[in-house]
Coordinates of C-alpha atoms and ligand atoms in Angstrom, one line a residue:
X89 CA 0.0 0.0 0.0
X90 CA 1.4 3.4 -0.6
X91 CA 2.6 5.8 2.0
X92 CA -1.2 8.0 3.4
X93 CA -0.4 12.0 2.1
X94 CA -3.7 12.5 4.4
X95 CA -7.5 12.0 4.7
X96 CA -9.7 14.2 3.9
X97 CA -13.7 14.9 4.9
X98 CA -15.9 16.2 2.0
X99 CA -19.8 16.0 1.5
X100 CA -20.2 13.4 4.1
X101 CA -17.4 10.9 3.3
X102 CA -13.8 10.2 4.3
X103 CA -11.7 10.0 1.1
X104 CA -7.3 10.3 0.5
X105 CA -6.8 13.8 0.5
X106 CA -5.8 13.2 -3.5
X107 CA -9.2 12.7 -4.0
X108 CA -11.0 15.4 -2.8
X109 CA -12.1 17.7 -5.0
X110 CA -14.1 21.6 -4.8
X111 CA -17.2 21.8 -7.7
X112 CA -15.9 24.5 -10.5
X113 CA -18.9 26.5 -10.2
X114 CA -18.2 27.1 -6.1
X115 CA -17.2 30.5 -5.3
X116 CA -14.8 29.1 -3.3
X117 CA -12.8 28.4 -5.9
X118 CA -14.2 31.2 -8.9
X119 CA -13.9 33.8 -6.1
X120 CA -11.7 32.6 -3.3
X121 CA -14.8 32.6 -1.1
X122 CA -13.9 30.3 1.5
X123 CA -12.5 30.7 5.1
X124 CA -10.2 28.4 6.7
X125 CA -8.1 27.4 9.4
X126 CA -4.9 25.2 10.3
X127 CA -4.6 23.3 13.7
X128 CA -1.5 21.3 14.3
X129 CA -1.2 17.9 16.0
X130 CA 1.4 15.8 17.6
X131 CA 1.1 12.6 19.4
X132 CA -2.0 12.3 18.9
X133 CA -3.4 15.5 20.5
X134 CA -4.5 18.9 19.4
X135 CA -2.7 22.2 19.8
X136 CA -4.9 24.6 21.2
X137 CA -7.3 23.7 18.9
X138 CA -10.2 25.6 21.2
X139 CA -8.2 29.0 20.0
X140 CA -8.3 27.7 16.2
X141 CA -12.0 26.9 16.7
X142 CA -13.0 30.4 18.1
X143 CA -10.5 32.0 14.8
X144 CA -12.2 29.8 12.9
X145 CA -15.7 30.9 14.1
X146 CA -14.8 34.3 13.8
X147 CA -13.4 33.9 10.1
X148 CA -17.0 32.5 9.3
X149 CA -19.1 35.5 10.3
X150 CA -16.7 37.8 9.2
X151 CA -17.6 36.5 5.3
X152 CA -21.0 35.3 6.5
X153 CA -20.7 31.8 5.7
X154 CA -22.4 29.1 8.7
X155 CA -20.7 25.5 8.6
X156 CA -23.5 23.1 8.6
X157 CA -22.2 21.1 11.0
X158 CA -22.2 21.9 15.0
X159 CA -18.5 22.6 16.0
X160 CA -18.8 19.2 18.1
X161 CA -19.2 17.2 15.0
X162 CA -16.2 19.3 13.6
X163 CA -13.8 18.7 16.5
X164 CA -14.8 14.9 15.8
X165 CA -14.3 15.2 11.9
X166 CA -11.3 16.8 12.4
X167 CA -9.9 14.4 14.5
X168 CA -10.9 11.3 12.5
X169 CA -9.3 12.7 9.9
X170 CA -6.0 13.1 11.7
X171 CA -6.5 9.1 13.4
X172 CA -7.6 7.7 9.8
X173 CA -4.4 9.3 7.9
X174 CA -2.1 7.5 10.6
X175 CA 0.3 10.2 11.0
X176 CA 2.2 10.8 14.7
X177 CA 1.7 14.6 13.9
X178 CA 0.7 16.2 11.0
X179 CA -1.4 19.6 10.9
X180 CA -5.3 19.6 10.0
X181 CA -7.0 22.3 7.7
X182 CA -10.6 23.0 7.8
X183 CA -12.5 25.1 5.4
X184 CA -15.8 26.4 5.0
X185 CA -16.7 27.3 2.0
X186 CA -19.4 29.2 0.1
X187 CA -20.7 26.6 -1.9
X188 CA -22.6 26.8 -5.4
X189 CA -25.4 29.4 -5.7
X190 CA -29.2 28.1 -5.5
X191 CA -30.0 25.4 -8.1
X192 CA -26.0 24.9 -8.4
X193 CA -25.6 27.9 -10.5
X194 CA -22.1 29.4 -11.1
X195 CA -23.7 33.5 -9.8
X196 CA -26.5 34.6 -7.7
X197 CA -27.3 35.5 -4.6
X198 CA -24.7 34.3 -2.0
X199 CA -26.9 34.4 1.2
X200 CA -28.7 31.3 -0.4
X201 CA -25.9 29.5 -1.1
X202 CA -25.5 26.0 0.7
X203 CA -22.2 26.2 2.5
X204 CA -19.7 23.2 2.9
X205 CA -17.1 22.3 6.1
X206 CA -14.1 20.0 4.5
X207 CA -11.7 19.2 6.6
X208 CA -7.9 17.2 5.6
X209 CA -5.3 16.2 7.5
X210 CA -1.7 16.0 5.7
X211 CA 2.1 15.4 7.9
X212 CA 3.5 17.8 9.8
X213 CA 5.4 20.6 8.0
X214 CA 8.0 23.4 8.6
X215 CA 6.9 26.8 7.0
X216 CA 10.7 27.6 6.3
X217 CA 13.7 25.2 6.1
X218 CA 14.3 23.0 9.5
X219 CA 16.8 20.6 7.9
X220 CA 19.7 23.6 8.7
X221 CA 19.7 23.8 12.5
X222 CA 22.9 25.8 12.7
X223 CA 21.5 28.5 10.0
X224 CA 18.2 29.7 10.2
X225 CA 15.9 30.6 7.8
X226 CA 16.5 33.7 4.9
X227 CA 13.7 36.0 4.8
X228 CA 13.6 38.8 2.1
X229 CA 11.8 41.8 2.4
X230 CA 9.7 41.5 -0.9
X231 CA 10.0 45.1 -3.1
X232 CA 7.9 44.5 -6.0
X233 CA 4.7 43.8 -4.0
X234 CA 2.3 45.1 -0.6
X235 CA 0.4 43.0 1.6
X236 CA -3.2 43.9 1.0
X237 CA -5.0 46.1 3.1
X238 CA -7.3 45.1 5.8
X239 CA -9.4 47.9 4.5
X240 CA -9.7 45.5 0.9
X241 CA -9.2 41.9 3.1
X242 CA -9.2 42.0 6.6
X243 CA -6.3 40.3 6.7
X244 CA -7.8 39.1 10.7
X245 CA -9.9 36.4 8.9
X246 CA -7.7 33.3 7.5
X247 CA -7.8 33.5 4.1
X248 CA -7.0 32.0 0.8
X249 CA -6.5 35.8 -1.2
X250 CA -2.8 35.2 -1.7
X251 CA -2.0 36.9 -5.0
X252 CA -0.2 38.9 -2.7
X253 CA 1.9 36.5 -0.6
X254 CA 2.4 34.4 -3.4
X255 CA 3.9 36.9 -6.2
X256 CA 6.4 37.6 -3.1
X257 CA 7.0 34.1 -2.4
X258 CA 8.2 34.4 -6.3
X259 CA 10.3 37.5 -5.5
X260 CA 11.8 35.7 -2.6
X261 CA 12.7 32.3 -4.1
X262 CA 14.5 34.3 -7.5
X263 CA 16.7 36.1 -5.0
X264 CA 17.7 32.8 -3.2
X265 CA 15.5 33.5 -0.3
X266 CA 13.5 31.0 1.7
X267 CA 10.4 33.0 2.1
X268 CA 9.0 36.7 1.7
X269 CA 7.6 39.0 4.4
X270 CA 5.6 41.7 2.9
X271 CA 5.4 45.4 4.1
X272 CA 1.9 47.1 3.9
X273 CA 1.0 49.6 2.0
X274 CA 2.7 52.3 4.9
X275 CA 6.1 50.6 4.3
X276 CA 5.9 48.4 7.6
X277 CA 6.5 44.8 8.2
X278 CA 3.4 43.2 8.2
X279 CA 4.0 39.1 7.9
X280 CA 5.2 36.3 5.5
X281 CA 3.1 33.5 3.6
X282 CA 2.1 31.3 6.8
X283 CA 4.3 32.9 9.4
X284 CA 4.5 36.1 11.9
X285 CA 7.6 37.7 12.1
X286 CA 9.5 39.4 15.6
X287 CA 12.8 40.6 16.4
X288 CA 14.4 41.3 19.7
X289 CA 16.2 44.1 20.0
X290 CA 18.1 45.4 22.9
X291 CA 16.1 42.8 25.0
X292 CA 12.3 43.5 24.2
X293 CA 10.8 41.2 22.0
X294 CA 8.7 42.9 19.2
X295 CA 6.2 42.0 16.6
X296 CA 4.4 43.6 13.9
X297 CA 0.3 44.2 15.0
X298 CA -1.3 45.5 12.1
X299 CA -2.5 44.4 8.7
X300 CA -1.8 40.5 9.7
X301 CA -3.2 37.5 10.7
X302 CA -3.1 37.0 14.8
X303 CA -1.6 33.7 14.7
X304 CA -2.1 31.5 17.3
X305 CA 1.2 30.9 17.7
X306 CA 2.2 34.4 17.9
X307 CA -0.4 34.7 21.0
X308 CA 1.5 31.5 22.0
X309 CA 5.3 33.2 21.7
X310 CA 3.7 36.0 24.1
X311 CA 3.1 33.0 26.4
X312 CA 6.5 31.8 26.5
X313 CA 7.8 35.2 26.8
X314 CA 5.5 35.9 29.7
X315 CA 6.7 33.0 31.0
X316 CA 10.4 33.7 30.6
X317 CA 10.0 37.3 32.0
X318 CA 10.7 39.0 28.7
X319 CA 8.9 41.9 27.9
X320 CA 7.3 41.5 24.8
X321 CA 4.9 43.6 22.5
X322 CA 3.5 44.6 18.8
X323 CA 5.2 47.3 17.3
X324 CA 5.7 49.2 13.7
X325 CA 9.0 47.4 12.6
X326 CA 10.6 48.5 9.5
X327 CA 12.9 46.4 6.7
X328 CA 15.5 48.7 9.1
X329 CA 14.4 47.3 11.9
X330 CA 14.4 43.8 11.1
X331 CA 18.5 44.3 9.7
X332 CA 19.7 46.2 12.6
X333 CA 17.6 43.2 15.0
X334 CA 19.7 41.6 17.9
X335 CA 17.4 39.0 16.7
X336 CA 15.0 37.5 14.1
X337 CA 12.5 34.5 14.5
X338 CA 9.5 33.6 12.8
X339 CA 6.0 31.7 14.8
X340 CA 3.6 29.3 12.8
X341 CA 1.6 27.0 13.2
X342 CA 3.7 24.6 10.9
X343 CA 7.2 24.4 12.9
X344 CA 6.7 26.5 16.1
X345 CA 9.8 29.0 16.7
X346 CA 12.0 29.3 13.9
X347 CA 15.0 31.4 13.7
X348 CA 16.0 33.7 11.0
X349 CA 19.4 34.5 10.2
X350 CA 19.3 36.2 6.7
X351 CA 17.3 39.2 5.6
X352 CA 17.5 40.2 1.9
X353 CA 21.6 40.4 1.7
X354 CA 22.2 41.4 5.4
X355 CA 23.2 38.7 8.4
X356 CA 21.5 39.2 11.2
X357 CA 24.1 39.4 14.6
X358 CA 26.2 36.8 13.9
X359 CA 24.7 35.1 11.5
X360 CA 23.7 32.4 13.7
X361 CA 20.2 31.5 14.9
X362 CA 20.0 33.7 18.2
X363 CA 20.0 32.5 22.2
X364 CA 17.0 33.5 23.1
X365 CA 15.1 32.4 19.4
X366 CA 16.8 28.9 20.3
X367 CA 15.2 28.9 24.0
X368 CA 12.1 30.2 22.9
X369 CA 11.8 27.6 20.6
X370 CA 12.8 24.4 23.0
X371 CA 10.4 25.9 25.5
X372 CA 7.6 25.9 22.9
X373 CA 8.6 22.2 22.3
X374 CA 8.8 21.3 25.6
X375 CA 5.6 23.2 26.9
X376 CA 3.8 20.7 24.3
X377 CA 5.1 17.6 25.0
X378 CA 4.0 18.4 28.7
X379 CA 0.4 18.7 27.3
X380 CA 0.0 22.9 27.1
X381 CA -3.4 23.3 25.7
X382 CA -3.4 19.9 24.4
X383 CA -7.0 17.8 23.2
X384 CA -5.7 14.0 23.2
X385 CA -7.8 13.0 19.7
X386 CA -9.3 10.1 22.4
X387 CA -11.5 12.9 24.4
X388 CA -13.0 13.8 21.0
X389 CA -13.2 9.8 19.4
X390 CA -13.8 8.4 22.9
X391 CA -15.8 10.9 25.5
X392 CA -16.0 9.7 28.6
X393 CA -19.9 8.9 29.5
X394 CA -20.6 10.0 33.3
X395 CA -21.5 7.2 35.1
X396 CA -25.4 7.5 35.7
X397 CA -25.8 8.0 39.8
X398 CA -26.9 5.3 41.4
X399 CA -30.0 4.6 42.7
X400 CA -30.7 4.8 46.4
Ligands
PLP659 N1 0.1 34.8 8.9 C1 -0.5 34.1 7.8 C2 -0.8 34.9 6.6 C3 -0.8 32.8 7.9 O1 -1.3 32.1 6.9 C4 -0.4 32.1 9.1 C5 -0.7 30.7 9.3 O2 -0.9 29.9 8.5 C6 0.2 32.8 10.2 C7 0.4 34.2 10.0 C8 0.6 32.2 11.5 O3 -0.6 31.8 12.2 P1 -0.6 30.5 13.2 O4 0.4 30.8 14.2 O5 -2.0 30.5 13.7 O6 -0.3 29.3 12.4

């Protein structure tokens, strides 16, 4: 049997993720109308998926879409599909989409539209490089391209409108870069494809607030910085900035805390991933293994039924 790339869950059915498929006519595909969101997984429990869920829900009135499924029967489709695909940790998407206009036309009115929840579980990725533990990842500032406006996308809501990020991704790979980070249309560091972006600088740790997605594992980072008693907060960070950091690191939901070492042509310190990037990162690891906001898939699969009182 070949190796499982994932399961998904589509119009009622389990199916290998290769299989599943979105109609033509949805406007999920002709117009990007679809919300999503990405929780993470490693043996065999959930990553604060509660927080994912509540993004999730959020992203879904924001475009005015209503999954047709309670978010019970999610959590349990999700997790199936992360138990069925066999993987020790891998990183599970779930999408609502618009679905086709009434009588399965390609236009009409969207608020009769019958929306769809798909879910799909694939392995466990890293956003940027991890096979180069002594380097870190290189980051390029892209030039020929902004990150789009909240005023156009409200860049809050997790979405698949990526011209964007993916023209820089384009800019980024040409120049021998690993990934892009985009400035907004003021000139400040917004985020890259997948990834918020902080520095530390003269020992405060700082991230960019506006015009991005809150990731959940930025809001984590602030955790582990609480935790580690550095003082930590959003801030307008220029191309400038991130140069002249102490430090650079990136947070995602696909590899945690990774450092970065490279921006456009210029090192950053010593070129090395930095101290506190590297304990940031182990504590992030280690915070999970001991179970930090962790659903074992089991308390979704397998709920424990109360024990009916007695009689007396
Ligand atoms: N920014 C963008 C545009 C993203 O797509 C993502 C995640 O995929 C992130 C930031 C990081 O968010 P999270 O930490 O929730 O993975």
């Amino acid at each position: 049997m070949s190796e499982s790339k994932g399961i998904a869950y589509s119009q009622g059915r389990y199916m290998p993720v290769d299989e599943a498929t979105i109609p033509l006519l949805d406007p999920a595909f002709t117009k990007s109308d679809v919300v999503f969101d990405v929780v993470s997984a490693w043996d065999g429990a959930f990553f604060k998926l509660e927080d994912h869920l509540a993004r999730f829900r959020r992203s879904c009135e924001y475009i005015r879409v209503k999954p047709p499924c309670s978010e019970d029967e999610m959590r349990r489709i999700m997790a199936e599909c992360a138990v069925r695909s066999g993987f020790d940790n891998c990183c599970v998407y779930f999408l609502c989409t618009r679905g086709r206009y009434a009588g399965g036309a390609a236009t009409g009115d969207p608020r009769e539209s019958e929306n769809e929840f798909i879910a799909y579980a694939v392995p466990y990725y890293w956003i940027v490089p991890n096979d180069r533990p002594n380097a870190g990842a290189h980051l390029w500032v892209a030039e020929t391209i902004r990150r789009a406006p909240n005023e156009a996308i409200n860049q809050r809501v997790k979405n698949f409108n990526r011209m964007d990020l993916t023209r820089a991704h384009f800019e980024a790979l040409d120049n021998g870069a690993d990934a892009p980070v985009l400035l907004s249309l003021d000139g400040y560091i917004t985020e890259g494809p997948g990834f918020n972006v902080w520095i530390l600088k003269d020992g405060k740790v700082l991230t960019p607030g506006e015009n991005l997605l809150e990731g959940i594992t930025r809001q984590s980072v602030f955790e582990l910085c609480a935790d580690a008693g550095l003082q930590a907060e959003a801030a307008d960070l220029t191309k400038a900035d991130l140069q002249d950091a102490d430090e650079v690191f990136v947070s995602s939901t696909g590899g945690g805390v990774m450092a970065v070492t490279l921006i456009n042509d210029k090192p950053i310190g010593n070129g090395a991933p930095g101290i506190t990037t590297s304990k940031l990162s182990d504590n992030y690891w280690k915070k999970r293994s001991e179970g930090w906001d962790s659903t074992p898939f089991s308390d979704i699969l397998e709920p424990e039924i109360p024990q009916a009182a007695g009689a007396d």
